[in-house]
XYZ file of C-alpha atoms in Angstrom:
446
model
C 75.623 115.406 95.590
C 74.411 114.825 92.065
C 77.534 112.884 91.151
C 77.192 109.109 91.114
C 80.903 108.432 90.957
C 81.419 108.277 94.730
C 79.249 107.837 97.800
C 77.672 111.032 99.098
C 78.376 111.714 102.750
C 75.671 114.354 103.026
C 72.693 112.002 102.903
C 73.735 109.698 105.721
C 74.588 112.248 108.469
C 71.501 114.336 107.645
C 69.324 111.268 107.774
C 70.875 110.058 111.046
C 70.190 113.504 112.504
C 66.521 113.598 111.708
C 65.977 109.920 112.638
C 67.367 110.726 116.090
C 65.514 114.028 116.588
C 62.095 113.455 115.015
C 59.734 110.541 115.591
C 56.630 110.934 113.423
C 56.333 109.545 109.914
C 55.340 113.004 108.643
C 58.554 114.571 109.997
C 60.668 111.759 108.580
C 59.030 112.082 105.163
C 59.400 115.883 105.192
C 63.041 115.869 106.225
C 63.797 112.974 103.882
C 62.608 115.137 100.989
C 64.638 118.105 102.250
C 68.010 116.468 102.952
C 68.230 113.360 100.749
C 68.938 113.546 97.046
C 66.318 111.221 95.567
C 68.210 111.067 92.259
C 71.392 109.649 93.836
C 71.669 105.918 94.524
C 74.302 106.504 97.218
C 71.857 108.699 99.156
C 69.295 105.901 99.025
C 71.934 103.389 100.134
C 72.710 105.563 103.154
C 69.027 105.707 104.091
C 68.487 101.946 103.685
C 71.665 101.143 105.634
C 70.807 103.506 108.506
C 67.264 102.148 108.810
C 68.528 98.570 108.770
C 71.225 99.287 111.373
C 68.628 101.000 113.566
C 66.415 97.908 113.512
C 63.692 99.527 111.389
C 63.655 96.738 108.825
C 60.166 97.448 107.473
C 61.079 101.060 106.645
C 64.387 99.905 105.146
C 62.476 97.685 102.715
C 60.036 100.501 101.952
C 62.964 102.777 101.148
C 64.388 100.068 98.876
C 61.014 99.760 97.115
C 60.752 103.562 96.754
C 64.219 103.695 95.215
C 63.223 101.075 92.649
C 60.009 102.980 91.865
C 62.188 106.008 91.140
C 63.808 103.894 88.384
C 67.252 104.188 89.981
C 69.651 101.362 89.262
C 70.829 99.744 92.524
C 74.514 98.937 92.988
C 76.402 96.303 94.968
C 76.051 98.352 98.176
C 72.253 98.525 97.917
C 71.400 94.851 98.270
C 73.159 93.590 101.439
C 71.231 95.910 103.814
C 67.920 95.308 102.033
C 68.445 91.545 102.199
C 69.500 91.740 105.870
C 66.233 93.559 106.582
C 64.374 90.589 105.087
C 66.413 88.318 107.380
C 65.513 90.379 110.442
C 61.811 90.131 109.564
C 62.068 86.441 108.578
C 60.344 87.581 105.388
C 61.194 84.902 102.831
C 58.842 86.313 100.183
C 60.495 89.762 100.214
C 63.896 88.061 100.423
C 63.200 86.129 97.240
C 62.109 89.335 95.523
C 65.360 91.034 96.562
C 67.219 87.968 95.284
C 65.495 88.298 91.900
C 66.483 91.967 91.762
C 70.103 91.108 92.572
C 70.026 88.452 89.849
C 68.520 90.896 87.356
C 71.274 93.464 87.904
C 74.060 90.871 87.948
C 75.014 91.103 91.636
C 74.221 87.548 92.777
C 77.882 86.404 92.409
C 79.056 89.375 94.512
C 80.458 88.015 97.769
C 78.698 90.543 100.010
C 75.340 90.031 98.291
C 75.614 86.244 98.159
C 76.613 86.004 101.836
C 73.594 88.150 102.783
C 71.371 85.886 100.667
C 72.732 82.735 102.326
C 72.064 84.267 105.734
C 68.539 85.331 104.731
C 67.532 81.929 103.336
C 69.022 80.156 106.365
C 67.237 82.352 108.911
C 63.967 81.848 107.025
C 64.462 78.078 107.208
C 65.092 77.564 103.475
C 68.405 75.700 103.520
C 67.863 74.527 99.935
C 67.737 78.137 98.753
C 70.813 79.014 100.814
C 72.796 76.092 99.395
C 71.835 76.973 95.808
C 73.222 80.495 96.292
C 76.368 79.094 97.913
C 77.008 76.559 95.154
C 76.920 79.131 92.331
C 79.425 81.532 93.949
C 82.380 81.384 91.539
C 85.080 82.294 94.072
C 84.090 81.725 97.669
C 85.819 83.462 100.564
C 85.806 82.787 104.295
C 82.577 84.786 104.754
C 80.769 82.640 102.178
C 81.860 79.390 103.817
C 81.125 80.652 107.330
C 77.664 81.900 106.332
C 76.697 78.495 104.941
C 78.136 76.596 107.912
C 76.282 78.934 110.292
C 73.106 78.405 108.253
C 73.276 74.663 108.801
C 73.900 75.194 112.525
C 70.934 77.590 112.850
C 68.694 74.900 111.361
C 70.036 72.140 113.619
C 71.948 70.412 110.812
C 75.222 69.959 112.700
C 76.456 67.013 110.633
C 75.914 68.885 107.360
C 77.818 71.839 108.807
C 80.758 69.617 109.752
C 80.735 67.967 106.331
C 80.895 71.405 104.703
C 83.758 72.363 107.023
C 85.761 69.423 105.642
C 85.186 70.757 102.116
C 86.263 74.182 103.358
C 89.575 72.742 104.582
C 90.144 71.015 101.235
C 89.625 74.293 99.353
C 91.837 76.151 101.813
C 94.627 73.663 101.208
C 94.226 73.919 97.431
C 94.177 77.738 97.420
C 96.976 78.269 99.935
C 96.938 80.492 103.032
C 97.696 83.634 101.009
C 94.258 83.438 99.332
C 90.942 84.680 100.761
C 89.875 81.113 101.571
C 91.231 80.480 105.051
C 89.683 79.452 108.332
C 89.406 82.265 110.892
C 88.148 82.440 114.471
C 84.587 83.335 113.396
C 84.434 80.230 111.202
C 85.780 78.108 114.073
C 83.064 79.404 116.401
C 80.415 78.236 113.914
C 82.135 74.866 113.504
C 82.237 74.343 117.273
C 78.535 75.255 117.428
C 78.013 72.477 114.884
C 79.870 70.121 117.240
C 77.453 71.148 119.997
C 74.509 70.210 117.805
C 76.089 66.923 116.709
C 77.085 66.013 120.316
C 79.953 63.840 119.067
C 82.908 63.668 121.451
C 85.386 62.311 118.879
C 84.581 65.097 116.427
C 84.757 67.733 119.152
C 88.205 66.496 120.224
C 89.378 66.622 116.611
C 88.165 70.200 116.167
C 89.722 71.084 119.545
C 93.100 69.893 118.239
C 92.633 71.985 115.102
C 91.826 75.038 117.262
C 95.059 74.625 119.222
C 97.110 73.998 116.078
C 95.802 77.140 114.361
C 96.303 79.327 117.438
C 92.629 80.086 118.118
C 92.598 78.716 121.664
C 92.987 82.146 123.260
C 90.061 83.682 121.338
C 87.148 84.342 123.696
C 84.344 83.316 121.341
C 86.147 80.110 120.366
C 86.748 79.202 124.015
C 83.077 79.726 124.866
C 81.962 77.595 121.923
C 84.460 74.840 122.780
C 83.262 74.770 126.387
C 79.661 74.395 125.197
C 80.586 71.661 122.690
C 82.146 69.473 125.404
C 79.183 70.131 127.696
C 76.751 68.939 125.007
C 78.791 65.722 124.810
C 78.321 65.237 128.553
C 81.990 65.960 129.283
C 81.470 68.370 132.167
C 85.004 67.981 133.575
C 86.555 68.717 130.158
C 84.270 71.722 129.764
C 85.513 73.019 133.139
C 89.124 72.428 132.061
C 88.554 74.613 128.991
C 86.935 77.255 131.222
C 89.907 77.252 133.637
C 92.424 77.556 130.779
C 90.692 80.558 129.176
C 92.884 83.645 129.399
C 89.822 85.875 129.089
C 86.264 85.288 130.285
C 83.045 87.253 129.856
C 79.530 86.976 131.288
C 78.707 84.272 128.753
C 81.676 82.144 129.907
C 80.624 82.206 133.568
C 76.922 81.774 132.815
C 77.574 78.824 130.528
C 79.770 76.975 133.003
C 77.358 77.548 135.907
C 74.456 76.356 133.720
C 76.421 73.280 132.582
C 76.950 72.250 136.204
C 73.310 72.930 137.145
C 71.845 71.101 134.134
C 74.044 68.053 134.705
C 73.176 67.658 138.381
C 76.358 69.212 139.822
C 74.532 71.712 142.021
C 77.326 72.167 144.575
C 79.885 72.966 141.881
C 77.428 75.368 140.202
C 76.881 77.329 143.410
C 80.608 77.334 144.218
C 81.366 78.782 140.793
C 78.586 81.359 141.213
C 80.180 82.417 144.519
C 83.615 82.587 142.849
C 82.201 84.774 140.077
C 80.890 87.251 142.648
C 84.121 87.263 144.669
C 86.435 87.630 141.657
C 84.395 90.523 140.307
C 85.716 90.007 136.767
C 82.196 89.827 135.344
C 78.845 91.128 136.505
C 76.146 88.549 137.075
C 72.840 89.055 135.306
C 69.416 87.439 134.859
C 70.896 84.405 133.083
C 73.449 83.855 135.872
C 70.822 84.056 138.604
C 68.508 81.731 136.703
C 71.270 79.111 136.420
C 72.142 79.455 140.130
C 68.454 79.071 141.055
C 68.274 75.929 138.939
C 71.183 74.510 140.966
C 69.279 75.309 144.185
C 66.148 73.650 142.799
C 67.994 70.466 141.803
C 69.732 70.115 145.181
C 66.922 71.359 147.420
C 69.203 74.127 148.719
C 66.399 76.316 150.083
C 68.658 78.620 152.133
C 70.895 79.411 149.161
C 67.798 79.876 147.001
C 66.349 82.386 149.467
C 69.644 84.323 149.490
C 69.609 84.517 145.704
C 65.938 85.581 145.792
C 66.852 88.386 148.216
C 69.576 89.511 145.813
C 67.101 89.388 142.928
C 64.772 91.744 144.809
C 67.650 94.103 145.664
C 68.588 94.553 142.029
C 64.920 94.712 140.943
C 64.939 91.620 138.731
C 61.934 89.856 140.255
C 59.759 90.937 137.321
C 62.187 89.435 134.827
C 60.278 86.491 133.327
C 63.304 84.171 133.249
C 64.389 84.919 136.818
C 60.839 84.982 138.190
C 60.063 81.593 136.652
C 63.295 80.168 138.096
C 62.321 81.435 141.572
C 58.923 79.725 141.295
C 60.540 76.469 140.151
C 63.118 76.619 142.969
C 60.525 77.108 145.731
C 58.293 74.362 144.311
C 61.132 71.830 144.164
C 62.228 72.816 147.675
C 58.712 72.091 148.962
C 57.634 75.718 149.504
C 54.624 75.984 147.182
C 53.059 78.930 149.034
C 56.262 80.951 148.614
C 56.272 79.997 144.942
C 52.674 81.206 144.624
C 53.514 84.536 146.254
C 56.395 85.015 143.808
C 54.037 84.069 140.954
C 51.358 86.553 142.053
C 53.923 89.396 142.293
C 55.061 88.947 138.689
C 53.526 91.450 136.270
C 54.570 89.600 133.099
C 54.102 85.842 132.815
C 54.718 83.514 129.888
C 53.767 79.882 129.298
C 56.838 78.658 131.229
C 55.870 80.739 134.261
C 52.359 79.277 134.333
C 53.689 75.769 133.698
C 56.165 76.069 136.588
C 53.470 76.932 139.163
C 51.009 74.358 137.756
C 53.719 71.678 137.960
C 54.582 72.817 141.487
C 51.039 72.301 142.747
C 50.789 69.008 140.861
C 54.028 67.533 142.260
C 52.812 68.225 145.803
C 49.456 66.518 145.289
C 47.424 69.722 145.077
C 45.708 68.843 141.833
C 42.676 71.097 142.252
C 44.817 74.248 142.594
C 46.924 73.112 139.636
C 43.859 72.701 137.412
C 42.330 75.993 138.571
C 45.545 77.762 137.516
C 45.495 75.914 134.199
C 41.951 77.118 133.478
C 42.981 80.657 134.412
C 45.981 80.405 132.093
C 43.761 79.331 129.181
C 41.305 82.161 129.936
C 44.128 84.728 129.745
C 44.875 83.579 126.206
C 48.225 81.848 126.845
C 48.446 78.608 124.881
C 49.709 75.599 126.839
C 52.732 73.729 125.484
C 53.992 70.145 125.590
C 55.310 70.432 129.158
C 52.146 72.164 130.422
C 50.043 69.175 129.377
C 52.356 66.773 131.195
C 51.722 68.730 134.404
C 47.957 68.951 133.778
C 47.566 65.233 133.033
C 49.680 64.338 136.064
C 47.406 66.523 138.220
C 44.285 64.833 136.774
C 45.869 61.457 137.530
C 46.586 62.378 141.167
C 43.017 63.675 141.621
C 41.416 60.729 139.821
C 39.718 63.001 137.264
C 39.374 60.461 134.450
C 36.942 62.282 132.157
C 38.686 65.629 132.568
C 42.106 64.096 131.996
C 40.907 62.304 128.883
C 39.306 65.503 127.560
C 42.524 67.486 127.878
C 44.542 64.624 126.414
C 42.245 64.594 123.371
C 42.426 68.397 123.046
C 46.211 68.299 122.689
C 46.058 67.113 119.094
C 42.661 68.410 118.007
C 42.713 71.884 119.540
C 46.365 72.727 120.227
C 48.084 70.726 117.455
C 50.503 69.120 119.942
C 51.375 65.483 119.349
C 51.230 63.515 122.639
C 54.531 62.004 123.746
C 55.514 59.139 125.981
C 55.126 61.318 129.092
C 51.495 62.087 128.228
C 50.682 58.446 127.493
C 52.338 57.504 130.778
C 50.061 59.940 132.630
C 46.964 58.546 130.891
C 47.916 54.945 131.729
C 48.465 56.005 135.337
C 45.152 57.894 135.336
C 43.179 54.910 134.034
C 45.022 52.557 136.349
C 44.162 54.653 139.398
C 40.522 54.668 138.310
C 40.631 50.870 137.818
C 39.565 51.404 134.244
C 42.201 49.884 131.942
C 39.878 49.713 128.933
C 41.222 51.605 125.922
C 38.989 54.512 124.918
C 39.194 55.772 121.331
C 40.182 59.417 120.889
C 37.234 61.405 119.589
C-alpha cells in the first residue's frame, strides 16, 4: 500500500465497508485511521471519491483539505471528485480554491479536471468562469464541449448554447470523425435542451434533421429532449408525433407528453394518454404523472375523472406528496369544490408555498375573500414566505372584498418587505381594487 505507482485497492473497499456499517463521526475517524494509508495519495483519492459518490460532499471536501494538510501532492484523479463536491454544494468559493490548486499543480488543462471545473462554475452561476476554463483547454473533446453547452442551458442561455454547438460542428469537421471531437447522443440531448430554452421552431427542425442524419433518433434521451423542444415551440402535434415514433419510452416520456397536453389546454388528449399509459403497462405512473393528469382535470372541469384520480392517489398513499396534494387542491378549486379542496389541504402534513397559494387562490376565485386572507395570515405566521403568485391571489381577494387599505398595505409590502417586484397582474388587481372602491386617485407607495 505504500507504493504510489498504482492505485491501492485496499483503501476504497475498507472505507466503503465502514461507511456502510458505522454512522458516527468518531467511528469513521477511528476506522479511517485504521484502514486508510494516510501517506498514499491513491488512498485519499478513494476516500474523496467514495464520499462524493455517496452524496457526502462536505466530508469529501474535508478529506481533500486533510490530504493537503498532510503535504501530499494531489494527482489528476484527486481533483474531479473534489470539484464535483463543490458543484453539489453550489460552493463557488471552495470551487475557486480547488481551481487554484489544480492550476498550481498543472492539472487545469487535463480534460477530466477542466470538464469538472466547467460544470462547477456553471452550476454556481458563474458562466464567465466556466467559459474562461473552456477557452484555455488546448485540445477539447466531446465532454468539454458538452459540459460548456450544458452550462449555458442550465443558466437559461439557450442561444449561446446553440452558437457554441455551431462551433463544435466546425471543429468536428476540421478534426475528422476519427478524433475525440465528435457529437454524441449526450451532446445532442444538451443541444435539444437549448432548443427548448430558445423556443425557436426553425432551429428545432434543423437540429431534428441533424439527429435523424446522425442516427440518434432511436436514443431514448434524445427522443425525450426532442419532444420537449417541439412542445416549448407550441408544436403539440409534432411533439406527439415524436412520442409515437419513439421505439422506447420511459416514465419521463409519458409524463412529458401528458403534461404537454395538459399545459396547452388539450385536457381530453391528456386524460386519454394517461388511460393508455395505465392500460399498456409499459411504464409505472408516479407523482409527476398524477399531477399532470390532475392538471388536465382542473383545466377541463372534469370533476369525476379528478375524483377517480384522487381515489387512486389515496390507494397508493401519495396524498401527502406535496406536488400531488397541491394538484388535488387546485383541481377541486377549479371544479368548484372548495370545501373538498380545503379537506385535502387540511389532511396534508407537509405544505409549501404553492400548496398555500393554491388554496388561497381557490377561496379568492370563488368570492370567499375573508377565508382567503385568513389563510394568508396563517401562512405568514407559519414562516412560509409568499411568492409572486401568492400576492396576485391576495390582492385579488382584497379587491373582491373591497379592502382598499389592506390591499394597498400588502401591495406595498411586496417590494419593501419581501423584495418582490410587482408585475402587471398586481397592478391590475390594484386598479380593480381602487375602481371598486370608487377611489381612482393615485396613492404614493410609502
